[in-house]
Amino acid sequence: MRFPTASTVRSTVVLLTALLLALAANAALPAPRAHAYGTYWITTFAQAGGYPNTVCGTGNGHPCGPNGYLYAGSNYVNCRAWGGEVNDGRGNYNRWWLLTDLDTPAGSRGWVSAYYLSGQGNDQADYWNGSRWVPIPNC
């Protein structure tokens, strides 16, 4: 039986440490910037609060107020991420959140629940590409 040399073990430990540090740093990254993603047009049926992350305002132990609002109507979003559930207590819910530029205050960005998308089912976050419904890309 052949055992790995000390330099092989040391190299493996260094690589694993670098990987763990990279993963930990990635978990603490701020919300992605719009220019890194496309623009996808959607329609919202009501004014929606925009939050600094995907768990605020969901009643799941992470209460916080909105940092702005997205008006009802035609809007664009950049990408989607899975987060806390938003529901109306009547069986309608969504856990997808959409990153976008908010209408108020001007120039602010935030996460809006896909619950407010028109014509969507539970846990859907799609846009119309001109011929069919397509999932908004993940962030």
XYZ file of N, CA, C and O in Angstrom:
556
model
N 0.842 -1.179 0.000
C 0.000 0.000 0.000
C 0.883 1.237 0.000
O 1.847 1.317 0.746
N 0.523 2.189 -0.846
C 1.331 3.401 -0.994
C 0.596 4.577 -0.372
O -0.562 4.836 -0.700
N 1.240 5.339 0.504
C 0.658 6.497 1.165
C 1.065 7.770 0.438
O 2.161 7.851 -0.119
N 0.170 8.804 0.438
C 0.541 10.057 -0.225
C 1.699 10.729 0.504
O 1.855 10.607 1.714
N 2.483 11.431 -0.268
C 3.616 12.143 0.320
C 3.121 13.372 1.079
O 1.994 13.839 0.885
N 3.968 13.904 1.925
C 3.613 15.084 2.714
C 3.296 16.269 1.812
O 2.383 17.055 2.089
N 4.013 16.411 0.699
C 3.751 17.544 -0.196
C 2.404 17.387 -0.894
O 1.707 18.369 -1.141
N 1.984 16.160 -1.202
C 0.673 15.936 -1.811
C -0.432 16.272 -0.814
O -1.422 16.924 -1.167
N -0.283 15.859 0.421
C -1.262 16.168 1.462
C -1.330 17.675 1.672
O -2.413 18.261 1.754
N -0.173 18.335 1.752
C -0.120 19.780 1.954
C -0.808 20.510 0.791
O -1.597 21.430 0.993
N -0.562 20.082 -0.433
C -1.194 20.709 -1.607
C -2.711 20.535 -1.568
O -3.465 21.456 -1.890
N -3.159 19.369 -1.168
C -4.597 19.107 -1.075
C -5.235 19.998 -0.011
O -6.298 20.574 -0.232
N -4.585 20.137 1.138
C -5.107 20.985 2.208
C -5.158 22.439 1.749
O -6.153 23.146 1.992
N -4.146 22.902 1.053
C -4.127 24.282 0.560
C -5.264 24.503 -0.433
O -5.986 25.511 -0.371
N -5.478 23.581 -1.349
C -6.562 23.718 -2.329
C -7.924 23.700 -1.658
O -8.808 24.497 -2.002
N -8.130 22.803 -0.714
C -9.412 22.750 -0.009
C -9.651 24.016 0.811
O -10.772 24.529 0.855
N -8.628 24.541 1.442
C -8.754 25.787 2.201
C -9.113 26.943 1.276
O -9.996 27.749 1.585
N -8.471 27.023 0.127
C -8.779 28.085 -0.834
C -10.215 27.972 -1.320
O -10.925 28.971 -1.451
N -10.674 26.744 -1.568
C -12.052 26.532 -2.006
C -13.040 26.962 -0.933
O -14.021 27.658 -1.219
N -12.799 26.596 0.311
C -13.688 26.989 1.409
C -13.711 28.507 1.593
O -14.770 29.090 1.822
N -12.572 29.162 1.487
C -12.526 30.618 1.608
C -13.291 31.283 0.467
O -14.004 32.264 0.673
N -13.151 30.747 -0.740
C -13.885 31.313 -1.882
C -15.389 31.145 -1.701
O -16.170 32.064 -1.976
N -15.819 29.987 -1.227
C -17.248 29.762 -0.987
C -17.776 30.693 0.101
O -18.864 31.245 -0.021
N -17.016 30.873 1.169
C -17.449 31.758 2.257
C -17.528 33.207 1.772
O -18.455 33.942 2.111
N -16.578 33.631 0.970
C -16.594 35.004 0.448
C -17.783 35.205 -0.479
O -18.425 36.254 -0.470
N -18.115 34.205 -1.266
C -19.231 34.300 -2.203
C -20.557 34.433 -1.457
O -21.459 35.115 -1.909
N -20.687 33.792 -0.304
C -21.936 33.857 0.459
C -22.193 35.262 0.987
O -23.333 35.618 1.267
N -21.156 36.073 1.137
C -21.312 37.408 1.699
C -21.363 38.501 0.631
O -21.295 39.671 0.945
N -21.483 38.122 -0.623
C -21.495 39.125 -1.685
C -22.781 39.940 -1.650
O -23.841 39.423 -1.298
N -22.726 41.211 -2.033
C -23.938 42.025 -2.115
C -24.806 41.571 -3.286
O -24.381 40.756 -4.094
N -26.002 42.136 -3.376
C -26.911 41.815 -4.475
C -26.212 42.078 -5.807
O -25.456 43.032 -5.948
N -26.445 41.210 -6.795
C -25.799 41.412 -8.094
C -26.221 42.717 -8.753
O -27.310 43.207 -8.522
N -25.356 43.255 -9.573
C -25.637 44.491 -10.291
C -26.421 44.170 -11.562
O -26.255 43.120 -12.159
N -27.250 45.094 -11.987
C -28.120 44.880 -13.141
C -27.343 44.588 -14.417
O -27.775 43.798 -15.232
N -26.191 45.227 -14.597
C -25.470 45.064 -15.849
C -24.949 43.648 -16.054
O -24.586 43.287 -17.161
N -24.923 42.835 -15.010
C -24.452 41.466 -15.143
C -25.536 40.546 -15.693
O -25.269 39.406 -16.014
N -26.750 41.021 -15.807
C -27.871 40.201 -16.217
C -28.662 40.902 -17.315
O -28.499 42.080 -17.549
N -29.560 40.142 -17.924
C -30.403 40.703 -18.968
C -31.551 41.509 -18.392
O -31.682 41.691 -17.181
N -32.407 41.993 -19.287
C -33.610 42.728 -18.910
C -34.803 41.929 -19.411
O -34.877 41.605 -20.596
N -35.710 41.603 -18.498
C -36.872 40.779 -18.812
C -38.120 41.542 -18.408
O -38.245 41.965 -17.258
N -39.027 41.739 -19.354
C -40.224 42.531 -19.104
C -41.327 41.666 -18.526
O -41.606 40.580 -19.022
N -41.937 42.177 -17.462
C -43.012 41.477 -16.764
C -44.130 42.488 -16.490
O -43.957 43.693 -16.691
N -45.271 42.003 -16.019
C -46.376 42.876 -15.620
C -46.768 42.527 -14.195
O -46.965 41.355 -13.871
N -46.869 43.553 -13.354
C -47.306 43.348 -11.979
C -48.732 43.862 -11.821
O -49.106 44.864 -12.414
N -49.535 43.140 -11.023
C -50.944 43.506 -10.867
C -51.186 44.502 -9.742
O -52.291 45.028 -9.613
N -50.178 44.774 -8.930
C -50.320 45.725 -7.820
C -48.952 46.311 -7.512
O -47.919 45.770 -7.920
N -48.949 47.424 -6.794
C -47.680 47.990 -6.333
C -47.027 46.986 -5.394
O -47.686 46.396 -4.549
N -45.727 46.785 -5.543
C -45.005 45.806 -4.741
C -43.857 46.470 -3.996
O -43.169 47.324 -4.552
N -43.670 46.067 -2.762
C -42.535 46.558 -1.985
C -41.239 45.938 -2.473
O -41.201 44.769 -2.852
N -40.194 46.747 -2.477
C -38.860 46.267 -2.830
C -38.023 46.172 -1.569
O -37.987 47.108 -0.770
N -37.362 45.054 -1.378
C -36.639 44.779 -0.141
C -35.155 44.578 -0.403
O -34.753 44.244 -1.518
N -34.319 44.742 0.637
C -32.880 44.592 0.453
C -32.427 43.150 0.259
O -31.305 42.904 -0.151
N -33.299 42.176 0.577
C -32.953 40.770 0.375
C -34.225 39.959 0.153
O -35.319 40.522 0.152
N -34.095 38.658 -0.016
C -35.227 37.814 -0.393
C -35.973 37.186 0.775
O -36.807 36.306 0.563
N -35.705 37.625 1.992
C -36.461 37.113 3.142
C -37.161 38.217 3.924
O -37.971 37.934 4.796
N -36.872 39.464 3.626
C -37.541 40.568 4.316
C -39.024 40.607 3.971
O -39.412 40.296 2.845
N -39.834 40.985 4.913
C -41.243 41.193 4.648
C -42.034 39.934 4.420
O -43.145 39.986 3.921
N -41.497 38.769 4.802
C -42.207 37.525 4.556
C -42.795 36.919 5.826
O -43.391 35.867 5.778
N -42.610 37.571 6.968
C -43.156 37.059 8.218
C -42.473 35.790 8.690
O -43.031 35.029 9.448
N -41.257 35.552 8.261
C -40.564 34.315 8.638
C -39.456 34.571 9.663
O -38.468 33.883 9.688
N -39.634 35.558 10.486
C -38.641 35.859 11.500
C -37.594 36.859 11.057
O -36.650 37.125 11.768
N -37.727 37.412 9.874
C -36.786 38.407 9.362
C -37.555 39.660 8.956
O -37.550 40.055 7.799
N -38.247 40.296 9.901
C -39.058 41.456 9.512
C -38.183 42.656 9.161
O -37.167 42.902 9.784
N -38.574 43.343 8.141
C -37.954 44.618 7.789
C -38.888 45.310 6.813
O -39.666 44.661 6.129
N -38.808 46.600 6.778
C -39.677 47.352 5.885
C -39.094 47.434 4.489
O -37.911 47.195 4.276
N -39.934 47.769 3.521
C -39.438 47.924 2.151
C -38.530 49.141 2.031
O -38.693 50.122 2.743
N -37.554 49.048 1.140
C -36.680 50.197 0.894
C -37.125 50.963 -0.344
O -36.443 51.867 -0.790
N -38.295 50.609 -0.887
C -38.848 51.298 -2.040
C -40.003 50.509 -2.614
O -40.409 49.486 -2.054
N -40.525 50.973 -3.764
C -41.696 50.329 -4.362
C -41.560 50.234 -5.871
O -40.938 51.084 -6.513
N -42.173 49.192 -6.414
C -42.309 49.003 -7.851
C -43.790 49.180 -8.168
O -44.636 48.512 -7.588
N -44.107 50.111 -9.055
C -45.506 50.382 -9.386
C -46.116 49.231 -10.173
O -45.416 48.480 -10.854
N -47.433 49.132 -10.115
C -48.165 48.139 -10.901
C -48.042 48.477 -12.377
O -47.951 49.641 -12.755
N -48.031 47.465 -13.225
C -47.962 47.669 -14.668
C -46.758 46.983 -15.271
O -46.228 46.015 -14.729
N -46.293 47.492 -16.400
C -45.170 46.916 -17.117
C -43.858 47.353 -16.457
O -43.614 48.539 -16.266
N -43.022 46.379 -16.116
C -41.744 46.634 -15.446
C -40.701 45.670 -15.984
O -41.032 44.652 -16.587
N -39.436 45.977 -15.727
C -38.387 45.029 -16.089
C -37.728 44.502 -14.828
O -37.723 45.154 -13.777
N -37.219 43.297 -14.932
C -36.438 42.675 -13.867
C -35.162 42.134 -14.494
O -35.064 42.011 -15.715
N -34.177 41.809 -13.666
C -32.892 41.345 -14.172
C -32.639 39.860 -13.952
O -31.958 39.226 -14.745
N -33.170 39.311 -12.868
C -32.955 37.900 -12.571
C -33.836 37.527 -11.387
O -34.507 38.390 -10.810
N -33.827 36.241 -11.032
C -34.657 35.777 -9.922
C -33.816 34.953 -8.951
O -32.778 34.395 -9.328
N -34.296 34.895 -7.690
C -33.649 34.079 -6.667
C -34.723 33.518 -5.748
O -35.760 34.146 -5.514
N -34.482 32.335 -5.224
C -35.411 31.675 -4.312
C -35.299 32.336 -2.950
O -34.202 32.645 -2.494
N -36.435 32.568 -2.298
C -36.411 33.226 -0.996
C -37.623 32.879 -0.165
O -38.254 31.840 -0.352
N -37.964 33.775 0.742
C -39.098 33.567 1.627
C -40.425 33.639 0.886
O -40.569 34.333 -0.109
N -41.398 32.912 1.398
C -42.715 32.853 0.760
C -43.554 34.093 1.049
O -43.618 34.569 2.177
N -44.201 34.597 0.008
C -45.204 35.654 0.126
C -46.518 35.017 -0.297
O -46.580 34.345 -1.329
N -47.577 35.202 0.524
C -48.861 34.585 0.184
C -50.003 35.491 0.602
O -49.824 36.437 1.346
N -51.193 35.171 0.101
C -52.378 35.962 0.426
C -53.325 35.236 1.379
O -54.418 35.711 1.645
N -52.936 34.065 1.873
C -53.780 33.317 2.791
C -54.940 32.596 2.103
O -55.769 31.979 2.762
N -55.028 32.698 0.778
C -56.103 32.033 0.022
C -55.548 30.984 -0.933
O -56.207 30.620 -1.904
N -54.347 30.538 -0.680
C -53.744 29.503 -1.515
C -52.825 30.009 -2.613
O -52.250 29.219 -3.349
N -52.674 31.325 -2.751
C -51.771 31.903 -3.751
C -50.457 32.277 -3.067
O -50.469 32.982 -2.052
N -49.346 31.807 -3.608
C -48.051 32.078 -2.977
C -46.938 32.069 -4.019
O -47.128 31.596 -5.140
N -45.789 32.602 -3.628
C -44.615 32.551 -4.482
C -43.377 32.720 -3.615
O -43.353 33.546 -2.703
N -42.335 31.936 -3.918
C -41.062 32.029 -3.210
C -39.942 32.558 -4.104
O -38.808 32.632 -3.674
N -40.268 32.916 -5.350
C -39.280 33.553 -6.226
C -39.270 35.054 -5.948
O -40.315 35.656 -5.718
N -38.091 35.638 -6.002
C -37.904 37.082 -5.838
C -37.151 37.605 -7.044
O -36.297 36.915 -7.611
N -37.473 38.807 -7.455
C -36.946 39.385 -8.680
C -36.123 40.633 -8.366
O -36.594 41.528 -7.662
N -34.914 40.694 -8.891
C -34.055 41.859 -8.693
C -34.366 42.891 -9.763
O -34.410 42.576 -10.954
N -34.597 44.139 -9.333
C -34.963 45.187 -10.288
C -34.613 46.567 -9.754
O -34.248 46.727 -8.593
N -34.748 47.556 -10.628
C -34.665 48.962 -10.217
C -36.059 49.364 -9.770
O -37.025 49.166 -10.506
N -36.168 49.924 -8.584
C -37.465 50.315 -8.040
C -37.894 51.672 -8.604
O -37.057 52.482 -9.000
N -39.197 51.914 -8.604
C -39.723 53.201 -9.078
C -39.504 54.306 -8.055
O -39.240 55.451 -8.416
N -39.653 53.955 -6.771
C -39.398 54.928 -5.709
C -38.588 54.259 -4.605
O -38.841 53.093 -4.302
N -37.636 54.944 -4.009
C -37.086 56.201 -4.501
C -36.291 55.956 -5.779
O -35.761 54.877 -5.997
N -36.237 56.971 -6.602
C -35.549 56.878 -7.887
C -34.109 56.414 -7.697
O -33.425 56.862 -6.777
N -33.686 55.510 -8.533
C -32.308 55.029 -8.490
C -32.050 53.910 -7.500
O -30.922 53.447 -7.397
N -33.062 53.465 -6.773
C -32.846 52.398 -5.798
C -33.091 51.029 -6.436
O -33.812 50.898 -7.409
N -32.440 50.027 -5.889
C -32.615 48.651 -6.352
C -33.194 47.831 -5.224
O -33.033 48.150 -4.061
N -33.865 46.748 -5.586
C -34.413 45.905 -4.555
C -34.970 44.612 -5.122
O -35.038 44.412 -6.337
N -35.365 43.757 -4.200
C -35.974 42.465 -4.518
C -37.482 42.591 -4.346
O -37.955 43.033 -3.312
N -38.226 42.175 -5.367
C -39.685 42.221 -5.355
C -40.188 40.791 -5.486
O -39.681 40.009 -6.299
N -41.198 40.437 -4.703
C -41.738 39.079 -4.773
C -42.429 38.829 -6.107
O -43.205 39.660 -6.597
N -42.188 37.655 -6.679
C -42.861 37.258 -7.917
C -44.339 36.971 -7.673
O -45.088 36.764 -8.626
N -44.778 37.018 -6.430
C -46.203 36.889 -6.120
C -47.000 37.936 -6.908
O -48.131 37.681 -7.315
N -46.420 39.107 -7.133
C -47.117 40.225 -7.780
C -47.138 40.143 -9.306
O -47.666 41.039 -9.957
N -46.572 39.092 -9.887
C -46.599 38.954 -11.337
C -48.002 38.589 -11.816
O -48.650 37.717 -11.252
N -48.452 39.222 -12.877
C -49.758 38.905 -13.465
C -49.663 37.615 -14.260
O -48.666 37.365 -14.942
N -50.722 36.805 -14.178
C -50.821 35.603 -14.995
C -49.885 34.478 -14.621
O -49.631 33.605 -15.438
N -49.372 34.468 -13.409
C -48.446 33.423 -12.981
C -49.120 32.502 -11.967
O -50.011 32.907 -11.241
N -48.655 31.281 -11.895
C -49.123 30.348 -10.879
C -48.218 30.382 -9.669
O -47.271 31.173 -9.600
N -48.505 29.526 -8.721
C -47.674 29.439 -7.520
C -46.244 29.044 -7.888
O -46.025 28.151 -8.710
N -45.295 29.721 -7.266
C -43.861 29.474 -7.472
C -43.460 29.522 -8.951
O -42.621 28.753 -9.405
N -44.047 30.457 -9.689
C -43.623 30.729 -11.059
C -43.043 32.138 -11.124
O -43.488 33.025 -10.406
N -42.063 32.308 -11.996
C -41.478 33.625 -12.259
C -41.012 33.606 -13.707
O -39.841 33.399 -14.002
N -41.965 33.795 -14.619
C -41.707 33.691 -16.050
C -41.919 35.032 -16.743
O -42.595 35.912 -16.222
N -41.355 35.164 -17.926
C -41.608 36.327 -18.779
C -42.023 35.805 -20.152
O -41.728 34.675 -20.530
N -42.722 36.621 -20.906
C -43.171 36.268 -22.241
C -42.088 36.674 -23.224
O -41.739 37.849 -23.334
N -41.528 35.711 -23.969
C -40.437 36.037 -24.892
C -40.927 36.341 -26.306
O -40.138 36.409 -27.231
N -42.231 36.510 -26.473
C -42.798 36.808 -27.779
C -43.524 35.626 -28.385
O -44.370 35.795 -29.251
N -43.182 34.419 -27.914
C -43.859 33.230 -28.430
C -44.261 32.240 -27.338
O -45.126 31.415 -27.550
N -43.625 32.342 -26.168
C -43.977 31.426 -25.070
C -43.462 31.990 -23.737
O -42.641 32.898 -23.702
N -43.967 31.405 -22.646
C -43.513 31.781 -21.302
C -42.201 31.065 -21.015
O -42.066 29.863 -21.244
N -41.227 31.831 -20.503
C -39.891 31.315 -20.219
C -39.499 31.732 -18.807
O -39.726 32.887 -18.423
N -38.900 30.835 -18.006
C -38.455 31.240 -16.667
C -37.423 32.365 -16.745
O -36.523 32.348 -17.585
N -37.579 33.346 -15.872
C -36.575 34.408 -15.741
C -35.289 33.732 -15.252
O -35.344 32.896 -14.344
N -34.135 34.051 -15.811
C -32.887 33.406 -15.376
C -32.584 33.674 -13.900
O -32.892 34.732 -13.364
N -31.946 32.688 -13.276
C -31.529 32.823 -11.875
C -30.368 33.795 -11.763
O -29.568 33.940 -12.690
N -30.295 34.456 -10.630
C -29.189 35.387 -10.356
C -27.912 34.611 -10.084
O -27.939 33.498 -9.662
